[in-house]
Coordinates of C-alpha atoms in Angstrom, one line a residue:
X1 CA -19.0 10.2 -24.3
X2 CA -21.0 8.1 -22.0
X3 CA -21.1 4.2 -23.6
X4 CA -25.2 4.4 -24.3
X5 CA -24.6 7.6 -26.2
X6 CA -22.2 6.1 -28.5
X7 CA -24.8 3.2 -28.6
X8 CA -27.7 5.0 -29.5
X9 CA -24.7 7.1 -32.1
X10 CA -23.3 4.2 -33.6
X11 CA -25.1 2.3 -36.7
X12 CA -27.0 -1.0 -36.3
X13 CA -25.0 -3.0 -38.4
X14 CA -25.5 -6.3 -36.8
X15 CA -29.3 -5.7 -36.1
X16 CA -29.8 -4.6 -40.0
X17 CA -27.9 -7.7 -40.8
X18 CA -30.2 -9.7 -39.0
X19 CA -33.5 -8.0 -40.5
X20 CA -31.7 -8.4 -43.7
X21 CA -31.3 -12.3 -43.4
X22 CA -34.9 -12.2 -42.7
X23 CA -35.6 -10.3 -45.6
X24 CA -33.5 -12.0 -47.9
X25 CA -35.3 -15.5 -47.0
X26 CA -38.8 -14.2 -48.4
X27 CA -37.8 -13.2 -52.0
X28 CA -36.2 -16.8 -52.7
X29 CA -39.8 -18.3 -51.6
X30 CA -41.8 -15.9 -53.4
X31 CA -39.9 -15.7 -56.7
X32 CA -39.0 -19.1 -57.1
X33 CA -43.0 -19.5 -58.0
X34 CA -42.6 -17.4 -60.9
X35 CA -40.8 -19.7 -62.9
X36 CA -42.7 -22.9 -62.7
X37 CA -46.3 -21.8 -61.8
X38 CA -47.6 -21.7 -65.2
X39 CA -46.3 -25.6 -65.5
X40 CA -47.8 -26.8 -62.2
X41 CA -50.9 -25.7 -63.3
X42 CA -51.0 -27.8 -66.1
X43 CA -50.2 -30.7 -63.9
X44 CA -52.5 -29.8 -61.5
X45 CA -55.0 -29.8 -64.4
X46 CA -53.8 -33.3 -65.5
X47 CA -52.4 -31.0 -68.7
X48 CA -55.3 -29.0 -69.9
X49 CA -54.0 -26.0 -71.0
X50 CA -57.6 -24.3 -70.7
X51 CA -57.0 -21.3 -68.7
X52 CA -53.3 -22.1 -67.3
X53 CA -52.1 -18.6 -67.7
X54 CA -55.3 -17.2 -65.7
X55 CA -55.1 -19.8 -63.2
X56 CA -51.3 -18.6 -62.7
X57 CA -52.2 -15.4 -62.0
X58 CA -54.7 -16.2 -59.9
X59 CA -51.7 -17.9 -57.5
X60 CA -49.3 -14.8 -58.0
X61 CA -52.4 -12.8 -57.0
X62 CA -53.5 -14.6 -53.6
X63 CA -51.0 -14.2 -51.5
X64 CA -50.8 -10.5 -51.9
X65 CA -54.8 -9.9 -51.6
X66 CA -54.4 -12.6 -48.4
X67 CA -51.5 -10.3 -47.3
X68 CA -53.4 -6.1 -47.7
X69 CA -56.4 -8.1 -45.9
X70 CA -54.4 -9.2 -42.7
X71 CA -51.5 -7.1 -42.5
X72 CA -53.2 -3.8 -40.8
X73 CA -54.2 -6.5 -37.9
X74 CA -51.1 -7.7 -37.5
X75 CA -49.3 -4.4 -37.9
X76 CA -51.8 -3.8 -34.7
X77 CA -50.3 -6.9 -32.8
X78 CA -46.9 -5.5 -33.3
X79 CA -47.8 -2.7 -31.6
X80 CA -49.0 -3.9 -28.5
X81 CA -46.9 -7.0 -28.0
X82 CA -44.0 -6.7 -30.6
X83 CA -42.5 -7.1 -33.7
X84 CA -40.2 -9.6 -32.9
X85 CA -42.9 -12.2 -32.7
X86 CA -44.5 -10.9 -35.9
X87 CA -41.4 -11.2 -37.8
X88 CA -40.8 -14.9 -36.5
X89 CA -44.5 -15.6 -37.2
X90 CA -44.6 -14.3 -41.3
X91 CA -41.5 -16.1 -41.6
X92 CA -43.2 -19.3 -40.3
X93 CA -46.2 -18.4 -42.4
X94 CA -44.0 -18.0 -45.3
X95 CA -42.3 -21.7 -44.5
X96 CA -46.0 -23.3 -44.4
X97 CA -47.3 -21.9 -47.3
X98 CA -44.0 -23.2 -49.4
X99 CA -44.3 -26.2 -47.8
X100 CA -48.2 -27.4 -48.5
X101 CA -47.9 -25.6 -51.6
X102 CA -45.3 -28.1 -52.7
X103 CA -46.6 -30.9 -51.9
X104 CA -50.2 -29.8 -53.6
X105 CA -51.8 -32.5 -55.5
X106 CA -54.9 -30.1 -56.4
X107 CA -55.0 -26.7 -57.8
X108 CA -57.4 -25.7 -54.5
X109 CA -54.9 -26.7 -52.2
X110 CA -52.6 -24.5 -54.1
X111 CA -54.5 -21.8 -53.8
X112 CA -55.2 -22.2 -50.3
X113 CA -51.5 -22.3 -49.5
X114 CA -50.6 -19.0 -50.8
X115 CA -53.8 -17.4 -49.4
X116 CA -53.1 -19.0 -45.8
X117 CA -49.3 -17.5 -46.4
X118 CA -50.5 -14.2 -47.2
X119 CA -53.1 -14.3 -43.9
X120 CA -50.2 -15.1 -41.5
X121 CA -47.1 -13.1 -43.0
X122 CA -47.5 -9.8 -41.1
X123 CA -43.9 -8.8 -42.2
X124 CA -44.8 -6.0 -44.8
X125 CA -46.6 -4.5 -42.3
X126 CA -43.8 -4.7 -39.5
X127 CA -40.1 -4.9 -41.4
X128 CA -39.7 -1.5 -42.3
X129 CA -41.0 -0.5 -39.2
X130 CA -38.3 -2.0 -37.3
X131 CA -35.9 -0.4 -39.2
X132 CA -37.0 2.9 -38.5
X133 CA -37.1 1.8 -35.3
X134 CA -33.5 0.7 -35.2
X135 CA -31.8 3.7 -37.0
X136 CA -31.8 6.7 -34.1
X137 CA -30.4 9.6 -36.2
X138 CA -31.6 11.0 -39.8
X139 CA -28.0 10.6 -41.2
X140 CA -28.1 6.8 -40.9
X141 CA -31.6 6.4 -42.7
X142 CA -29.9 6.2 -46.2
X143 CA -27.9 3.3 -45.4
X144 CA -30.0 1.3 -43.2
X145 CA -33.1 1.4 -46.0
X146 CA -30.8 1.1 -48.8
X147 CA -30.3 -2.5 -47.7
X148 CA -33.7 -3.8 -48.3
X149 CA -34.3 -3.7 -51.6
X150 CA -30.7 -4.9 -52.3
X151 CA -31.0 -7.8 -50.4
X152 CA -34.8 -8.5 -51.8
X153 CA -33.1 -8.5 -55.0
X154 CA -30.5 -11.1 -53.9
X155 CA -33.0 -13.2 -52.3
X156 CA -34.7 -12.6 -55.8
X157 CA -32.4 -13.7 -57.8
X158 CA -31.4 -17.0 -56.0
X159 CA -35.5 -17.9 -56.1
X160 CA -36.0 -17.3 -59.9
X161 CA -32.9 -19.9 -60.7
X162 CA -34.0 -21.9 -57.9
X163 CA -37.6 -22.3 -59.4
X164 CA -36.2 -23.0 -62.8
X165 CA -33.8 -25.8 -61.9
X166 CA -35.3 -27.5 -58.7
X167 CA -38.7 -27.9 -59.9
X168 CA -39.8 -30.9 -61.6
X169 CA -36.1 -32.7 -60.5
X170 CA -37.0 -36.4 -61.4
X171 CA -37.8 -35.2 -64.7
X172 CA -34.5 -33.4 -65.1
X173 CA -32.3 -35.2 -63.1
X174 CA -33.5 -38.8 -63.0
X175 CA -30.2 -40.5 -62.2
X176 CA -30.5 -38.5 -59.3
X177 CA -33.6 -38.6 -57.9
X178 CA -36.6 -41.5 -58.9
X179 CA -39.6 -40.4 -60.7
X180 CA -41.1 -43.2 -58.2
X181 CA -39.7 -41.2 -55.6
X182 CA -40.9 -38.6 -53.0
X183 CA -39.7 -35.7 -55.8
X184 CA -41.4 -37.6 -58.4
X185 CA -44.5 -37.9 -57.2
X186 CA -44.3 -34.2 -56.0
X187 CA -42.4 -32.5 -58.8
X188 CA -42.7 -28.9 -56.9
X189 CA -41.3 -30.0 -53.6
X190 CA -37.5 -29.3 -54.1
X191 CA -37.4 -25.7 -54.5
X192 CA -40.4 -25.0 -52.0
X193 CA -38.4 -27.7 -48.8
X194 CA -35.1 -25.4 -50.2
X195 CA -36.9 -22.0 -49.1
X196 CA -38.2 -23.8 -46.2
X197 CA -34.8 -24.3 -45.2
X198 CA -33.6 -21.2 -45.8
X199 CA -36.7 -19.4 -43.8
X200 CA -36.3 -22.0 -41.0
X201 CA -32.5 -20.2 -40.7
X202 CA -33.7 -17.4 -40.9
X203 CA -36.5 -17.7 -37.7
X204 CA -33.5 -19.5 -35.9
X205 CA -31.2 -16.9 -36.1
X206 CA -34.1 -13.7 -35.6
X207 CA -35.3 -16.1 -32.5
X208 CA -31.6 -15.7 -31.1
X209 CA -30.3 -12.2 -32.5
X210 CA -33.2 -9.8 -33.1
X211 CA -33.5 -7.3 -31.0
X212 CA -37.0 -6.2 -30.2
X213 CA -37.7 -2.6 -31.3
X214 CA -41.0 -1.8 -29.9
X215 CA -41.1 1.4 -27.9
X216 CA -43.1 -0.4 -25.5
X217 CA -40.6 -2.6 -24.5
X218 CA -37.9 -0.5 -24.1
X219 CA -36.8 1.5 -20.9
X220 CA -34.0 3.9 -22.4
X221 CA -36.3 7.4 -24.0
X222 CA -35.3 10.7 -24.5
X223 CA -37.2 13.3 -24.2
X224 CA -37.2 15.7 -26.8
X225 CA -37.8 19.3 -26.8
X226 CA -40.6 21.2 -28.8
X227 CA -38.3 22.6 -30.9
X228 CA -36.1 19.6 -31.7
X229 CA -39.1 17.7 -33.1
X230 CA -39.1 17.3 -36.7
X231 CA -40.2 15.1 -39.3
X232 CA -37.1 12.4 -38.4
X233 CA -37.5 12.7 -34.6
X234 CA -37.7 8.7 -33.9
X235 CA -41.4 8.1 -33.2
X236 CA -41.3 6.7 -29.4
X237 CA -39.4 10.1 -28.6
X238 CA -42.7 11.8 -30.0
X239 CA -44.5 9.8 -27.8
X240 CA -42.5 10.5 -24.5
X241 CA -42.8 14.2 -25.3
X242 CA -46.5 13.7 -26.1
X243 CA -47.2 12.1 -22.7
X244 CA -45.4 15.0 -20.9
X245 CA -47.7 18.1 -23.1
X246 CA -50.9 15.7 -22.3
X247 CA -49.9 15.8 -18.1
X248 CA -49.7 19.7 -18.7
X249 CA -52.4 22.1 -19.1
X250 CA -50.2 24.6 -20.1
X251 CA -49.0 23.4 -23.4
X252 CA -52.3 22.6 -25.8
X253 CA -50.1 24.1 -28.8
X254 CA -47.3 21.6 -28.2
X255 CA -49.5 19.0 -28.0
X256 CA -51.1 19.4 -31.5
X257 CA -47.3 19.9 -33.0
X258 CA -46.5 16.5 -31.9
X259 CA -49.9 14.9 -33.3
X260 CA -48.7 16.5 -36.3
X261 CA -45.4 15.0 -36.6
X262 CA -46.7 11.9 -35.8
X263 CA -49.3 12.1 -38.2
X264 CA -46.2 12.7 -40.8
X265 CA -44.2 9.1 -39.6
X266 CA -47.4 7.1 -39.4
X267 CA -46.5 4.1 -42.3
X268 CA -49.2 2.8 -44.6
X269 CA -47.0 -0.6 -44.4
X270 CA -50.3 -2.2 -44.7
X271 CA -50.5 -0.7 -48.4
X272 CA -46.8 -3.3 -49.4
X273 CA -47.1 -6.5 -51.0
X274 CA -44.8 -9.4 -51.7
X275 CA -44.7 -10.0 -55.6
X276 CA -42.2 -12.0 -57.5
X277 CA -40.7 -9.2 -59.1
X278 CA -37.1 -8.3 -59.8
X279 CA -36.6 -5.5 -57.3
X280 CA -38.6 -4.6 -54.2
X281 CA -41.5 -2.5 -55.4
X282 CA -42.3 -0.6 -51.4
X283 CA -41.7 3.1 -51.5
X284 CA -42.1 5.8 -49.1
X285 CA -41.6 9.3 -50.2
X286 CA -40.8 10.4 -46.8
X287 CA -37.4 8.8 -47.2
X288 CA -34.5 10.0 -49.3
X289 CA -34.2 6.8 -50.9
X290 CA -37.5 7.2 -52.9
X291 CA -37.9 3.1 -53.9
X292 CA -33.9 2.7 -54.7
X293 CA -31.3 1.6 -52.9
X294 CA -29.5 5.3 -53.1
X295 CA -29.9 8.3 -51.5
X296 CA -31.2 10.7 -53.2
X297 CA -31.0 14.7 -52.1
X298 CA -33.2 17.0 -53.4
X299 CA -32.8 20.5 -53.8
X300 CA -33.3 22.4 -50.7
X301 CA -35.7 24.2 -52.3
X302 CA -37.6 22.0 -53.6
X303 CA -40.7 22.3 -51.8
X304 CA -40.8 25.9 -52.9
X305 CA -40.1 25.3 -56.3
X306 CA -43.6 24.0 -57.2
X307 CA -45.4 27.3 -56.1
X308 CA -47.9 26.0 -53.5
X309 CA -48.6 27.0 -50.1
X310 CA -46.7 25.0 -46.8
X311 CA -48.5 27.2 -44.4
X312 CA -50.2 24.4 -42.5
X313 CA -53.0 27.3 -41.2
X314 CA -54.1 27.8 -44.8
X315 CA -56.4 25.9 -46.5
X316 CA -54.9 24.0 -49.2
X317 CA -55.6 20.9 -51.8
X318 CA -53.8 17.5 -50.4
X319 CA -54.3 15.8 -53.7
X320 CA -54.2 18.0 -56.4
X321 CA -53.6 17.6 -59.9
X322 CA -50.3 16.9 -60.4
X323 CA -50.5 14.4 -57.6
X324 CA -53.6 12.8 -58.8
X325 CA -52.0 12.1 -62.3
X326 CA -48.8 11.1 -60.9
X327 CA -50.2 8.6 -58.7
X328 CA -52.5 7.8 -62.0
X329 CA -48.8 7.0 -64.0
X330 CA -47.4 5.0 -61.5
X331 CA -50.6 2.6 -61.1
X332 CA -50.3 2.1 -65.0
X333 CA -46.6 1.3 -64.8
X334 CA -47.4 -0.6 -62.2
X335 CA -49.9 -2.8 -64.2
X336 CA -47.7 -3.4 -67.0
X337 CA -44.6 -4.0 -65.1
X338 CA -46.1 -6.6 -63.1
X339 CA -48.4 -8.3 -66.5
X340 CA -45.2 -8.4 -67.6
X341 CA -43.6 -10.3 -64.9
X342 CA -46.4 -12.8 -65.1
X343 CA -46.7 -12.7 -68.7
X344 CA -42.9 -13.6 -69.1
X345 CA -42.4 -17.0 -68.0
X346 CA -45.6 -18.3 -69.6
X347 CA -44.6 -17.2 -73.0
X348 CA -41.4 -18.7 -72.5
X349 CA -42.9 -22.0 -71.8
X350 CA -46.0 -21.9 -73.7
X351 CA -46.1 -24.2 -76.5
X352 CA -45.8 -22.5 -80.5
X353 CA -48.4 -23.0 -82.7
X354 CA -46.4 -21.9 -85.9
X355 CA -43.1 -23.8 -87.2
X356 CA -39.8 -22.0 -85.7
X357 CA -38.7 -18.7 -87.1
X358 CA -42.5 -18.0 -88.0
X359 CA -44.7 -15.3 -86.7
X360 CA -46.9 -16.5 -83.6
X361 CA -49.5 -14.3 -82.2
X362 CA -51.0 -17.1 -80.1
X363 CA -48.5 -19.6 -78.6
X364 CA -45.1 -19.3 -76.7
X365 CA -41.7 -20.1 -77.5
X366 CA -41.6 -23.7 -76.2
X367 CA -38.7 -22.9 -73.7
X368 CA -37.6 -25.3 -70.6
X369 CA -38.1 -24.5 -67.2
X370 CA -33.9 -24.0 -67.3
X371 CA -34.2 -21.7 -69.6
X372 CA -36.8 -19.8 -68.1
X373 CA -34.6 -20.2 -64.1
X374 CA -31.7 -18.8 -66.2
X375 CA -33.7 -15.8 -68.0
X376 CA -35.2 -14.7 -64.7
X377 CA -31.9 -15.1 -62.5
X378 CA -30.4 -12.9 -64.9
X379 CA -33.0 -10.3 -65.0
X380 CA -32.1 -10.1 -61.5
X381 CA -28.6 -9.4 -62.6
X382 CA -29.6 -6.5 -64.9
X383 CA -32.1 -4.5 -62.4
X384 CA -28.9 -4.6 -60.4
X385 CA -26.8 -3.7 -62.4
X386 CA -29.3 -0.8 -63.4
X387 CA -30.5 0.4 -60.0
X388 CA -26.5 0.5 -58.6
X389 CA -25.1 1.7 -61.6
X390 CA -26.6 3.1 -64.3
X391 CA -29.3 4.7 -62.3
X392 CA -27.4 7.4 -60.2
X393 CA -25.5 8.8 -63.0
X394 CA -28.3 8.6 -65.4
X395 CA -30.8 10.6 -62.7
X396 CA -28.1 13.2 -62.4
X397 CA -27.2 13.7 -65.8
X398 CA -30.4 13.8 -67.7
X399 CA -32.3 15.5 -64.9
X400 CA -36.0 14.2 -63.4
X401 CA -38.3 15.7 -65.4
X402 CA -37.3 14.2 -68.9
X403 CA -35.9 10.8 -67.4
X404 CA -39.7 10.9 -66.0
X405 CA -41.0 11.6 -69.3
X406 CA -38.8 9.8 -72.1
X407 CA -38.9 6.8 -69.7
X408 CA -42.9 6.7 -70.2
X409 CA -43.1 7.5 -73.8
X410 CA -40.7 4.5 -74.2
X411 CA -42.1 2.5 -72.4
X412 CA -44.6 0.5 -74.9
X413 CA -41.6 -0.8 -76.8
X414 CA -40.5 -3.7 -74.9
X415 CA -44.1 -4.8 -75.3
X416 CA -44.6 -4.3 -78.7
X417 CA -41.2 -6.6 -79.4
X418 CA -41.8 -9.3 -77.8
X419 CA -44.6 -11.6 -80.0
X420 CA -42.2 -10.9 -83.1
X421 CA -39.8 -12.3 -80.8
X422 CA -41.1 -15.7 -82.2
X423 CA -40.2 -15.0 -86.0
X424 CA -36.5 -14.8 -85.3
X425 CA -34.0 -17.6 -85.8
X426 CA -33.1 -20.0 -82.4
X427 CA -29.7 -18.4 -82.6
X428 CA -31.2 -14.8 -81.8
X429 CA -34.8 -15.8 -79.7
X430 CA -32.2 -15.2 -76.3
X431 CA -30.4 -11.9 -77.8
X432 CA -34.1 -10.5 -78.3
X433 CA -35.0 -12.0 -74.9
X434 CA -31.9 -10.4 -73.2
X435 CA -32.6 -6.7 -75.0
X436 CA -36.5 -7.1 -73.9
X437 CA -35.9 -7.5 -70.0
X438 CA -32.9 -5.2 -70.2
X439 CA -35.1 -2.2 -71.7
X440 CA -38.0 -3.7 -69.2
X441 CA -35.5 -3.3 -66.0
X442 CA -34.2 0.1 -67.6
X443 CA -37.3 1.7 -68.2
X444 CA -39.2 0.7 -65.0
X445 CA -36.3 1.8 -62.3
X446 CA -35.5 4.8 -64.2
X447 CA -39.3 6.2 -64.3
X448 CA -40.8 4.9 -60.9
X449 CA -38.1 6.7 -58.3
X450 CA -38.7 10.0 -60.9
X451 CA -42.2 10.0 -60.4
X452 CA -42.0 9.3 -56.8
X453 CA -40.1 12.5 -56.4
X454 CA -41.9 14.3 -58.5
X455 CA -45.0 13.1 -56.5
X456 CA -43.2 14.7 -53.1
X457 CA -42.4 18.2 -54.8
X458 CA -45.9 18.1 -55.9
X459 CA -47.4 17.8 -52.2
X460 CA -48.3 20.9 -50.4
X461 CA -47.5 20.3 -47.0
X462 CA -44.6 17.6 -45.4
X463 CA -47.9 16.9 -43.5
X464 CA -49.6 15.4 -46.3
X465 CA -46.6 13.3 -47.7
X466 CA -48.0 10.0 -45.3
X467 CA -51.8 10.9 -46.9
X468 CA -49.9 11.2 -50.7
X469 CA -47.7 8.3 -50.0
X470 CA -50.5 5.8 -49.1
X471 CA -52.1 6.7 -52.4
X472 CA -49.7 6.1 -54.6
X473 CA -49.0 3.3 -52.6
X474 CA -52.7 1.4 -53.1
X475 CA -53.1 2.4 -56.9
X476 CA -49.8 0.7 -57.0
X477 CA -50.5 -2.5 -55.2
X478 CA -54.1 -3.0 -56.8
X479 CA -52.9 -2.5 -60.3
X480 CA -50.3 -5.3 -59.2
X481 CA -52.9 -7.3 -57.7
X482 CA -55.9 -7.7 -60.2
X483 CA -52.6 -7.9 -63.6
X484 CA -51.8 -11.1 -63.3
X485 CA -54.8 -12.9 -62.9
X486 CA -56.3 -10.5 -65.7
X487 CA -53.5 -10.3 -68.5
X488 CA -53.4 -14.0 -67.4
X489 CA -57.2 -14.3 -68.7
X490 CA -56.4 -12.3 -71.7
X491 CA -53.6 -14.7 -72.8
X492 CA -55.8 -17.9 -72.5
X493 CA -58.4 -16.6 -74.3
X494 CA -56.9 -14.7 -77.2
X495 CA -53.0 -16.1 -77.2
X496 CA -49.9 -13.8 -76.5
X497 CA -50.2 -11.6 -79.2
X498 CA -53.2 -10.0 -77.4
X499 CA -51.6 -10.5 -73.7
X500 CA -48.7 -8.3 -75.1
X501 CA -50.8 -6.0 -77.3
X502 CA -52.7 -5.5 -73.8
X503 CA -50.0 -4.1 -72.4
X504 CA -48.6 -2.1 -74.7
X505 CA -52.1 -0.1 -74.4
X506 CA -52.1 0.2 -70.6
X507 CA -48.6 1.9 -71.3
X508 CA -50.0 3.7 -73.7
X509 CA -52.4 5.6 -71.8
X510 CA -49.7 6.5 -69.6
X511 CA -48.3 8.4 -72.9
X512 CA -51.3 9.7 -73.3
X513 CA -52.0 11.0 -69.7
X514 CA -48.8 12.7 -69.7
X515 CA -50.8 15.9 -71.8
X516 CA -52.5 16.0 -68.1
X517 CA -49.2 15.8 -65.4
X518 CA -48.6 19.2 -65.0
X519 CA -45.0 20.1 -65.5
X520 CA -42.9 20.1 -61.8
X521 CA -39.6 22.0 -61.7
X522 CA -37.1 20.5 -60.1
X523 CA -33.5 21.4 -60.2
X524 CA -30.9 18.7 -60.5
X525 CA -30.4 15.9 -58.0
X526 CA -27.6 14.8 -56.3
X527 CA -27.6 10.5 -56.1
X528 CA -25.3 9.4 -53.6
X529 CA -23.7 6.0 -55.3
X530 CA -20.9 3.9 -53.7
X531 CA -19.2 3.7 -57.4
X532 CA -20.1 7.3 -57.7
X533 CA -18.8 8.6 -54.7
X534 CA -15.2 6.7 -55.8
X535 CA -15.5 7.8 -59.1
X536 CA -15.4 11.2 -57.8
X537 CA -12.9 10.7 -55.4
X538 CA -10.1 9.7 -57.8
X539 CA -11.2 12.0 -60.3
X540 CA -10.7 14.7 -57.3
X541 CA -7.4 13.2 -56.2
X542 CA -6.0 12.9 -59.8
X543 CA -7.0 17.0 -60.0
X544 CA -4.9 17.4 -56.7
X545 CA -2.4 15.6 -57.8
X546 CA -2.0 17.6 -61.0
X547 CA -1.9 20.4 -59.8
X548 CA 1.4 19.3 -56.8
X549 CA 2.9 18.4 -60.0
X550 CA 2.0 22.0 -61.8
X551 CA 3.3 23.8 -58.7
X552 CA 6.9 21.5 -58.4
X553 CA 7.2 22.3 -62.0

């Protein structure tokens, strides 16, 4: 085999390992926030408490609205002169915005530095571009996309403890460093010049290793046939082959076929945001991976199963009704998985208004920003621990369809326990807390990749899954967006009680819709898990092994 066919054969190992340490960087700068924004506000605000929750929200919010209004422009620029520089340019965006945002004196200036972040960080638009770009065959895509939202995770997890435990350092460690000092004067400086750091290794290393993926700036195509086009045909082979049908007059029908497929790889990247949340919330139901770090095969009849028509000459519905409900579900889930998020760290911190072991509908549990670093870290543990573990084996075993639906139905409860969280003795406030974002990490990666495929077996066409996709995709990210800021507002001016009750009834009208999702019929899955795969293995080889024995016998 000829050395640049076993190149273009061989998996980009070292190139997803870069993108991956430029991944990775983001997550610690974005999640760190999380755990002290609802404090910095109050400083910011010389400690008025009026509004601190919606004013948090408001600085979760920006960087995402900054990000869906710039990120189709700079999804152009990658286009026509790379994404190399893109990448290198969000990361320095990223680094800038941590950086003034940490050394913010005024709430404004705050705001400004996550909205100029959000402006200049093209990478949502661009990152899972490239790795498309990078993987050349359809058997490698598993792998190679599976690594982004495990390393967002990571990333994740070191930015929530980070945030907890570097902010506010004179005040916590004062034989350290001198409230007189440059940390004590800015109290949010530590973990924002630590993610600086990190994303200032992370633009070195990209600047030296990263490979630029851009078909324009690469010499090596193939040219594909007609009929080896498909839906996983890289997308600057469709072009080469588009280029040749356009020179000839002889091949209209060609020509349309690979508009076609391109029409099916076109990304709405522009639709991803960067939220502090757990796990990486970007889907794309063109993938096997549907939002998880797994692969996940459907039945090969799937697209036949749900009765409709794939014969792209016949007219046919691109968003019906299962697809406009399902879409509908994962925008509510959305909401209260991300008011949730928000909602979290404030109530933790939030001052009680009752003695302790007392009801409190209003006010928090009067936690320290530790605490809050440690509870968050950990939740990064459990959706982990969930999404490698529990996940493929639950998927298989209780089928999609009812994981979809019990998920949803159970859903409201990790709302409705939390303000009686409160009435509990000290001794069992971080039990409750654990169980909480446990059945908050369980719930939401169980039902979101079931709904996703559910959404694909709904669509008529594989031509519509990029139209179906970038729906989903916007109802997701805008009920992310405006939850914040909103369940924010609802907790300053009617105390947690109502911020939780709020969300318990957003997840209650996903219960409710359910009456509308029409049923999909899917047969079972097949997940393909590391710790699966070797739990099989041995239970085969223990089989085979029994049976030599059975035979010497």
């Amino acid at each position: 085999m000829p050395p640049s066919q076993r190149t273009s054969h061989a998996f980009p190992t070292q190139q997803l390992a870069i993108v991956a340490i430029c991944r990775f960087s983001e997550p610690i700068a974005f999640n760190s926030i999380l755990a002290y924004s609802y404090v910095m506000v109050k400083d910011l605000h010389n400690g008025d408490e009026t509004n601190a929750s919606f004013y948090s929200g408001l600085l979760i919010s920006a960087y995402a609205v900054a990000e869906a209004i710039t990120a189709m422009g700079w999804g152009a620029i990658s286009d026509r002169y790379g994404r190399k520089p893109v990448v290198l340019i969000g990361l320095g965006g990223v680094a800038l915005s941590s950086l003034i945002f940490g050394l913010a004196k005024h709430y404004w200036v705050a705001l400004l530095a996550r909205f100029v972040g959000g402006a200049l960080n093209g990478n949502v638009a661009v990152m899972q571009t490239i790795v498309a770009e990078m993987v050349k065959h359809p058997e490698h895509e598993p792998r190679a996309y599976a690594v982004q939202p495990f390393v967002w995770t990571l990333g994740g997890i070191i930015g929530s403890a980070m945030g907890g435990f570097l902010a506010q350092p004179a005040h916590f460690y004062p034989t350290v460093f001198s409230p007189d000092g440059l940390f004590g004067k800015f109290p949010y400086l530590l973990p924002n010049l630590v993610a600086v750091i990190a994303i200032l290794l992370a633009i070195i290393q990209g600047a030296i290793f990263l490979e630029e993926t851009n078909p324009r700036h690469q010499q090596d195509h193939k040219v594909f046939e007609d009929d080896e086009i498909d839906e996983q045909t890289p997308l600057h082979h469709q072009r080469d082959r588009a280029s040749l049908v356009r020179c000839s007059p002889d091949t209209a029908r060609p020509h349309s076929d690979v508009d076609k497929t391109r029409h099916i790889r076109k990304r709405p990247s522009f639709l991803e945001e960067s939220l502090p949340l757990p796990t990486e919330q970007t889907f794309d139901i063109r993938r096997n991976s549907f939002g998880t770090m797994h692969s996940i095969k459907l039945p090969q009849d799937y697209r036949n199963s749900s009765g409709l028509t794939r014969d792209d000459d016949r007219p046919r519905r691109t968003f019906n009704l299962a697809i406009i409900m399902l879409t509908l579900c994962l925008a509510f889930v959305a909401y209260h998985q991300m008011a949730f998020a928000n909602t979290f760290p404030v109530y933790l911190l939030d001052k009680p208004d009752t003695p302790p072991g007392h009801l409190d509908f209003h006010g928090g549990l009067g936690l320290t920003l530790h605490d809050v670093g440690t509870y968050l870290a950990v939740n990064g543990f459990i959706a982990l621990f969930i999404q490698g573990i529990v996940f493929p084996f639950f998927a298989e075993k209780v089928g999609v369809w009812k994981s979809f639906i019990i998920m949803v139905i159970l859903y409201p409860t990790c709302y409705v326990i939390m303000p009686f969280i409160s009435a509990l003795p000290n001794s069992l406030i971080p039990v409750a807390i654990y169980v909480a974002l446990i059945l908050q990490g369980f719930y939401g990666i169980i039902v979101v990749p079931c709904a996703l495929i559910l959404l694909k077996n709904a669509t008529a066409s594989p031509l519509d899954l990029g139209k179906v996709n970038g729906l989903a995709m916007s109802a997701s990210c805008l009920a992310r967006t405006v939850s914040p800021p909103l369940v924010g507002m609802i907790y300053s001016e009617g105390g947690s009680g109502n911020a939780w009750l709020s969300c318990t009834a957003v997840a209650m009208l996903g219960v409710i819709q359910l009456f509308w999702v029409p049923r999909e019929h899917i047969d079972a899955v097949e997940v393909e898990s590391g710790l699966k795969m070797r739990t099989e293995h041995e239970n085969v080889q223990g089989i085979e092994e029994g049976v030599v024995e059975d035979e010497e016998l």
